[in-house]
CSV table of C-alpha atoms in Angstrom, one decimal:
chain,number,residue,atom,x,y,z
A,1,MET,CA,-29.0,-40.6,31.5
A,2,GLU,CA,-25.9,-38.5,31.5
A,3,SER,CA,-22.8,-40.5,30.8
A,4,PRO,CA,-19.6,-39.7,32.7
A,5,ARG,CA,-18.0,-38.5,29.5
A,6,ASP,CA,-20.5,-35.8,29.1
A,7,ARG,CA,-19.6,-34.3,32.5
A,8,LYS,CA,-15.9,-34.5,32.1
A,9,TYR,CA,-15.7,-31.1,30.3
A,10,PHE,CA,-17.8,-28.1,30.3
A,11,ALA,CA,-19.4,-27.8,27.0
A,12,ARG,CA,-18.9,-24.2,26.7
A,13,LYS,CA,-20.6,-23.0,23.7
A,14,LYS,CA,-18.3,-21.0,21.5
A,15,VAL,CA,-19.8,-18.2,19.6
A,16,CYS,CA,-18.1,-16.0,17.1
A,17,ARG,CA,-17.6,-12.7,18.8
A,18,PHE,CA,-17.3,-10.8,15.5
A,19,CYS,CA,-20.6,-12.2,14.2
A,20,THR,CA,-22.6,-11.8,17.4
A,21,GLU,CA,-21.2,-8.5,18.7
A,22,SER,CA,-20.5,-7.1,15.3
A,23,LEU,CA,-17.2,-5.8,16.3
A,24,GLU,CA,-15.2,-3.9,13.8
A,25,MET,CA,-12.5,-6.0,12.2
A,26,ASN,CA,-10.0,-3.7,10.7
A,27,TYR,CA,-6.2,-3.8,10.5
A,28,LYS,CA,-6.1,-0.3,12.0
A,29,ASN,CA,-8.0,-1.5,15.1
A,30,ILE,CA,-5.0,-2.9,16.9
A,31,ASP,CA,-6.7,-3.3,20.3
A,32,THR,CA,-9.2,-5.7,18.9
A,33,LEU,CA,-6.7,-7.6,16.8
A,34,SER,CA,-4.1,-7.9,19.6
A,35,ARG,CA,-6.6,-10.0,21.6
A,36,TYR,CA,-6.2,-12.7,18.9
A,37,ILE,CA,-2.4,-13.0,19.0
A,38,THR,CA,-0.5,-15.1,21.4
A,39,ASP,CA,2.4,-14.0,23.7
A,40,ARG,CA,4.7,-15.0,20.9
A,41,LYS,CA,2.7,-12.9,18.5
A,42,LYS,CA,1.3,-15.8,16.6
A,43,ILE,CA,-2.3,-15.6,15.3
A,44,VAL,CA,-4.5,-17.5,17.7
A,45,PRO,CA,-5.9,-20.6,16.0
A,46,LYS,CA,-9.6,-21.0,15.3
A,47,ARG,CA,-10.0,-23.7,18.0
A,48,ASN,CA,-8.9,-21.2,20.6
A,49,SER,CA,-10.3,-18.0,19.2
A,50,GLY,CA,-13.7,-19.5,18.8
A,51,LEU,CA,-14.4,-17.5,15.7
A,52,CYS,CA,-16.3,-18.8,12.8
A,53,ALA,CA,-14.4,-19.7,9.7
A,54,ARG,CA,-15.2,-16.6,7.8
A,55,CYS,CA,-14.3,-14.3,10.7
A,56,GLN,CA,-11.1,-16.2,11.3
A,57,ARG,CA,-10.0,-15.8,7.7
A,58,GLN,CA,-10.8,-12.1,7.8
A,59,LEU,CA,-9.0,-11.8,11.2
A,60,ALA,CA,-5.8,-13.4,9.7
A,61,THR,CA,-5.9,-11.0,6.8
A,62,GLU,CA,-6.3,-8.0,9.0
A,63,ILE,CA,-3.6,-9.1,11.4
A,64,LYS,CA,-1.2,-9.6,8.5
A,65,ARG,CA,-2.0,-6.2,7.2
A,66,ALA,CA,-1.4,-4.7,10.6
A,67,ARG,CA,1.9,-6.5,10.7
A,68,PHE,CA,3.0,-5.1,7.4
A,69,MET,CA,2.3,-1.6,8.5
A,70,ALA,CA,4.3,-2.2,11.7
A,71,LEU,CA,1.2,-1.9,13.8
A,72,LEU,CA,1.7,-5.4,15.2
A,73,PRO,CA,4.9,-7.3,15.5
A,74,TYR,CA,5.6,-10.4,13.5
A,75,THR,CA,7.5,-11.9,16.3
A,76,VAL,CA,8.9,-11.1,19.7
A,77,LEU,CA,12.4,-11.4,18.3
A,78,HIS,CA,12.5,-8.1,16.5
B,1,MET,CA,-17.4,-3.0,-20.0
B,2,ALA,CA,-16.2,0.2,-18.5
B,3,VAL,CA,-14.1,-0.1,-15.4
B,4,LYS,CA,-15.9,1.3,-12.4
B,5,PRO,CA,-14.3,3.5,-9.9
B,6,LYS,CA,-13.7,1.8,-6.6
B,7,TYR,CA,-12.9,3.0,-3.1
B,8,TYR,CA,-9.5,2.7,-1.7
B,9,GLU,CA,-7.7,3.4,1.5
B,10,THR,CA,-4.0,4.0,1.6
B,11,LEU,CA,-2.0,4.1,4.7
B,12,TYR,CA,1.6,5.2,4.7
B,13,ILE,CA,4.3,5.8,7.2
B,14,ILE,CA,6.5,8.8,7.1
B,15,ARG,CA,9.8,8.9,9.0
B,16,PRO,CA,9.4,10.9,12.2
B,17,ASP,CA,12.2,13.5,11.6
B,18,ILE,CA,10.9,14.8,8.3
B,19,LYS,CA,10.8,18.5,7.7
B,20,GLU,CA,7.5,20.3,7.3
B,21,GLU,CA,8.0,21.4,3.8
B,22,GLU,CA,9.0,17.9,2.7
B,23,LEU,CA,5.8,16.7,4.2
B,24,ALA,CA,3.7,19.2,2.4
B,25,LYS,CA,5.5,18.4,-0.8
B,26,ILE,CA,4.7,14.7,-0.5
B,27,GLU,CA,1.1,15.5,0.3
B,28,GLN,CA,0.7,17.8,-2.6
B,29,ARG,CA,2.3,15.4,-4.9
B,30,LEU,CA,-0.1,12.6,-3.9
B,31,ARG,CA,-3.1,14.9,-4.2
B,32,ASP,CA,-1.9,15.9,-7.6
B,33,ALA,CA,-1.5,12.3,-8.6
B,34,LEU,CA,-5.0,11.5,-7.6
B,35,ALA,CA,-6.4,14.6,-9.2
B,36,ALA,CA,-4.7,13.7,-12.4
B,37,HIS,CA,-6.5,10.4,-12.5
B,38,GLU,CA,-9.9,11.9,-11.5
B,39,GLY,CA,-9.6,10.5,-8.0
B,40,GLU,CA,-11.9,11.9,-5.4
B,41,ILE,CA,-10.3,12.3,-2.1
B,42,ILE,CA,-12.6,11.6,0.8
B,43,ARG,CA,-10.2,11.8,3.6
B,44,PHE,CA,-6.5,12.8,3.7
B,45,ASP,CA,-5.0,13.3,7.1
B,46,LYS,CA,-2.6,12.3,9.8
B,47,TRP,CA,-3.8,9.1,11.4
B,48,ALA,CA,-1.3,8.7,14.2
B,49,GLN,CA,2.2,9.1,15.4
B,50,ARG,CA,3.2,6.0,17.1
B,51,GLU,CA,5.9,3.5,17.9
B,52,LEU,CA,6.5,1.0,15.1
B,53,ALA,CA,6.1,-2.6,16.1
B,54,TYR,CA,9.5,-3.3,14.6
B,55,GLU,CA,12.3,-1.2,13.2
B,56,ILE,CA,12.0,0.0,9.6
B,57,GLN,CA,15.0,1.6,8.0
B,58,ASN,CA,16.4,2.2,11.5
B,59,TYR,CA,13.4,4.1,12.6
B,60,ASN,CA,11.4,3.1,15.7
B,61,ARG,CA,8.7,5.7,15.3
B,62,GLY,CA,6.7,6.8,12.4
B,63,THR,CA,3.8,9.1,11.5
B,64,TYR,CA,0.9,7.4,9.8
B,65,TYR,CA,-1.1,9.2,7.1
B,66,ILE,CA,-4.3,7.9,5.7
B,67,ILE,CA,-5.9,8.6,2.3
B,68,ILE,CA,-9.4,7.4,1.5
B,69,PHE,CA,-10.3,8.0,-2.0
B,70,LYS,CA,-12.5,6.9,-4.9
B,71,SER,CA,-10.8,6.3,-8.2
B,72,LEU,CA,-10.3,4.0,-11.1
B,73,PRO,CA,-8.0,1.1,-10.3
B,74,GLY,CA,-5.3,2.5,-12.4
B,75,ALA,CA,-4.8,5.5,-10.1
B,76,VAL,CA,-3.7,3.2,-7.3
B,77,ALA,CA,-0.6,2.2,-9.3
B,78,GLU,CA,0.1,5.8,-10.0
B,79,LEU,CA,-0.3,6.8,-6.4
B,80,GLU,CA,2.0,4.1,-5.3
B,81,ARG,CA,4.5,5.1,-7.9
B,82,HIS,CA,4.7,8.5,-6.2
B,83,LEU,CA,4.9,7.0,-2.8
B,84,ARG,CA,7.8,4.8,-4.0
B,85,PHE,CA,9.5,7.9,-5.3
B,86,TYR,CA,9.9,9.2,-1.8
B,87,ASN,CA,11.2,5.9,-0.5
B,88,THR,CA,13.6,7.5,1.9
B,89,ASP,CA,10.8,9.4,3.6
B,90,VAL,CA,8.0,7.0,3.2
B,91,LEU,CA,8.9,3.9,5.2
B,92,ARG,CA,5.9,1.8,4.3
B,93,PHE,CA,2.7,2.1,2.5
B,94,MET,CA,-0.3,-0.1,1.7
B,95,THR,CA,-3.4,0.3,-0.3
B,96,VAL,CA,-6.5,-1.8,0.3
B,97,SER,CA,-9.8,-1.6,-1.4
B,98,ILE,CA,-12.7,-0.8,0.9
B,99,THR,CA,-16.4,-1.1,0.5
B,100,GLU,CA,-18.5,1.8,-0.6
B,101,ALA,CA,-20.4,1.7,2.7
B,102,ALA,CA,-17.2,2.0,4.7
B,103,ALA,CA,-16.2,4.9,2.5
B,104,ASN,CA,-19.5,6.6,2.9
B,105,LYS,CA,-19.3,6.2,6.6
B,106,GLU,CA,-15.9,7.7,6.5
B,107,LYS,CA,-17.3,10.6,4.6
B,108,ALA,CA,-20.0,11.2,7.1
B,109,ALA,CA,-17.7,10.7,10.1
B,110,GLN,CA,-15.2,13.2,8.7
B,111,GLU,CA,-16.4,16.1,10.8
B,112,ASN,CA,-16.6,14.0,14.0
B,113,LYS,CA,-13.3,12.5,13.3
B,114,ALA,CA,-11.5,15.9,13.5
B,115,ALA,CA,-12.7,16.2,17.1
B,116,GLU,CA,-11.8,12.7,18.0
B,117,GLU,CA,-8.5,12.8,16.2
B,118,SER,CA,-6.5,12.4,19.4
B,119,SER,CA,-8.3,9.3,20.6
B,120,PRO,CA,-7.1,6.8,17.9
B,121,ALA,CA,-3.6,7.8,18.7
B,122,ALA,CA,-4.1,7.3,22.4
B,123,GLU,CA,-5.7,3.8,22.0
B,124,ALA,CA,-3.0,2.8,19.5
B,125,ALA,CA,-0.2,3.5,21.8
B,126,PRO,CA,-0.4,0.6,24.2
B,127,ALA,CA,-0.3,-1.9,21.5
B,128,GLU,CA,3.0,-3.3,22.7
B,129,ALA,CA,1.5,-4.1,26.0
B,130,ALA,CA,-1.6,-5.4,24.4
B,131,PRO,CA,-1.6,-9.1,25.5
B,132,ALA,CA,-1.7,-8.0,29.1
B,133,GLU,CA,-4.8,-5.9,28.5
B,134,ALA,CA,-6.3,-8.5,26.3
B,135,ALA,CA,-8.6,-9.3,29.2
B,136,PRO,CA,-12.1,-7.9,29.4
B,137,THR,CA,-11.3,-4.3,28.4
B,138,GLU,CA,-13.1,-3.7,25.2
B,139,ALA,CA,-11.9,-0.5,23.7
B,140,ALA,CA,-13.2,-1.3,20.2
B,141,PRO,CA,-15.5,1.5,19.0
B,142,THR,CA,-18.6,-0.5,18.6
B,143,GLU,CA,-20.5,2.3,16.9
B,144,ALA,CA,-18.4,1.9,13.9
B,145,ALA,CA,-18.9,-1.8,13.6
B,146,PRO,CA,-22.2,-2.5,11.9
B,147,ALA,CA,-21.5,-0.7,8.7
B,148,GLU,CA,-18.0,-2.1,8.5
B,149,THR,CA,-18.9,-5.8,8.8
B,150,ALA,CA,-22.1,-5.9,6.9
B,151,PRO,CA,-20.8,-4.7,3.5
B,152,ALA,CA,-17.9,-7.1,3.8
B,153,GLU,CA,-20.3,-9.9,3.5
B,154,ALA,CA,-22.2,-8.3,0.7
B,155,ALA,CA,-19.1,-7.5,-1.1
B,156,PRO,CA,-18.1,-10.7,-2.9
B,157,ALA,CA,-21.3,-10.7,-4.9
B,158,GLU,CA,-21.1,-7.2,-6.2
B,159,ALA,CA,-17.4,-7.7,-7.0
B,160,ALA,CA,-18.2,-10.3,-9.7
B,161,PRO,CA,-16.7,-8.4,-12.7
B,162,GLU,CA,-13.4,-8.1,-11.0
B,163,PRO,CA,-12.1,-11.3,-9.6
B,164,ALA,CA,-10.2,-9.9,-6.6
B,165,GLU,CA,-12.4,-7.8,-4.4
B,166,GLU,CA,-10.0,-7.1,-1.6
B,167,THR,CA,-6.9,-6.4,-3.7
B,168,LYS,CA,-4.1,-5.7,-1.4
B,169,THR,CA,-1.2,-4.1,-3.1
B,170,GLU,CA,1.5,-3.8,-0.6
B,171,SER,CA,5.0,-2.9,-1.4
B,172,GLU,CA,8.0,-1.9,0.5
B,173,PRO,CA,9.9,1.1,-0.7
B,174,ALA,CA,12.1,0.0,-3.6
B,175,THR,CA,15.3,0.5,-1.7
B,176,ALA,CA,16.6,-2.6,-0.1
B,177,GLU,CA,16.2,-2.7,3.6
B,178,PRO,CA,19.2,-4.5,5.1
B,179,THR,CA,17.5,-4.7,8.5
B,180,GLU,CA,14.3,-6.2,7.1
B,181,GLY,CA,15.3,-9.7,6.1
B,182,GLY,CA,17.6,-10.4,9.0
B,183,ALA,CA,15.4,-8.9,11.6
B,184,ASN,CA,12.4,-11.0,10.8
């Protein structure tokens, strides 16, 4: 029998979008990367991005590269 | 063991108000530098002219140039030395090593790229407004994806002789940027 706790939240299955859809993760691909930064231009954490560990690490690297090349901002305070 | 040539990608930003002949001079110098180190240039062209995400040396716009080449690791330092030499014109540069598959794909796509040259610039432009359009619009070129991701997984194994596979050498032009530290 289903316990109340089980129904409390939707168990939305998270799948890594980069693994399943084989999107290109590249620091030059700003449109893709910018979906994984917050309003304050922080990198979205893994718990929210739903990426697997490997993709999340890669994502962080690519975002940081994009930031260095002034493709993405470091902060909103520039 | 002999050092094997690797594939690299260098992206550099030129200040927007540069003169044509200066631009040609820089390009020639970089080509010469690579040629001197037996580097094989796969792609060398303008990538985009776009708004910078933040100010660099009081410039808010910049022209991005991309070089994709195959060379021995030593050539990278040499190339970057030349980029640093033009530190008033070159606002920023970065070299990353790329996989052979990615480089080959680039080689193959070189002809198509010329036709599509305008599209990356167009899709790069709205980056500032990006969070808003973060919704379902998927502009990512999916056709480029498989080759890009697959070799990334395979890479660590083949990179065994050299510890750092994805060496990122990034350096700001040697001159101090007064705006840089404070602005961040």
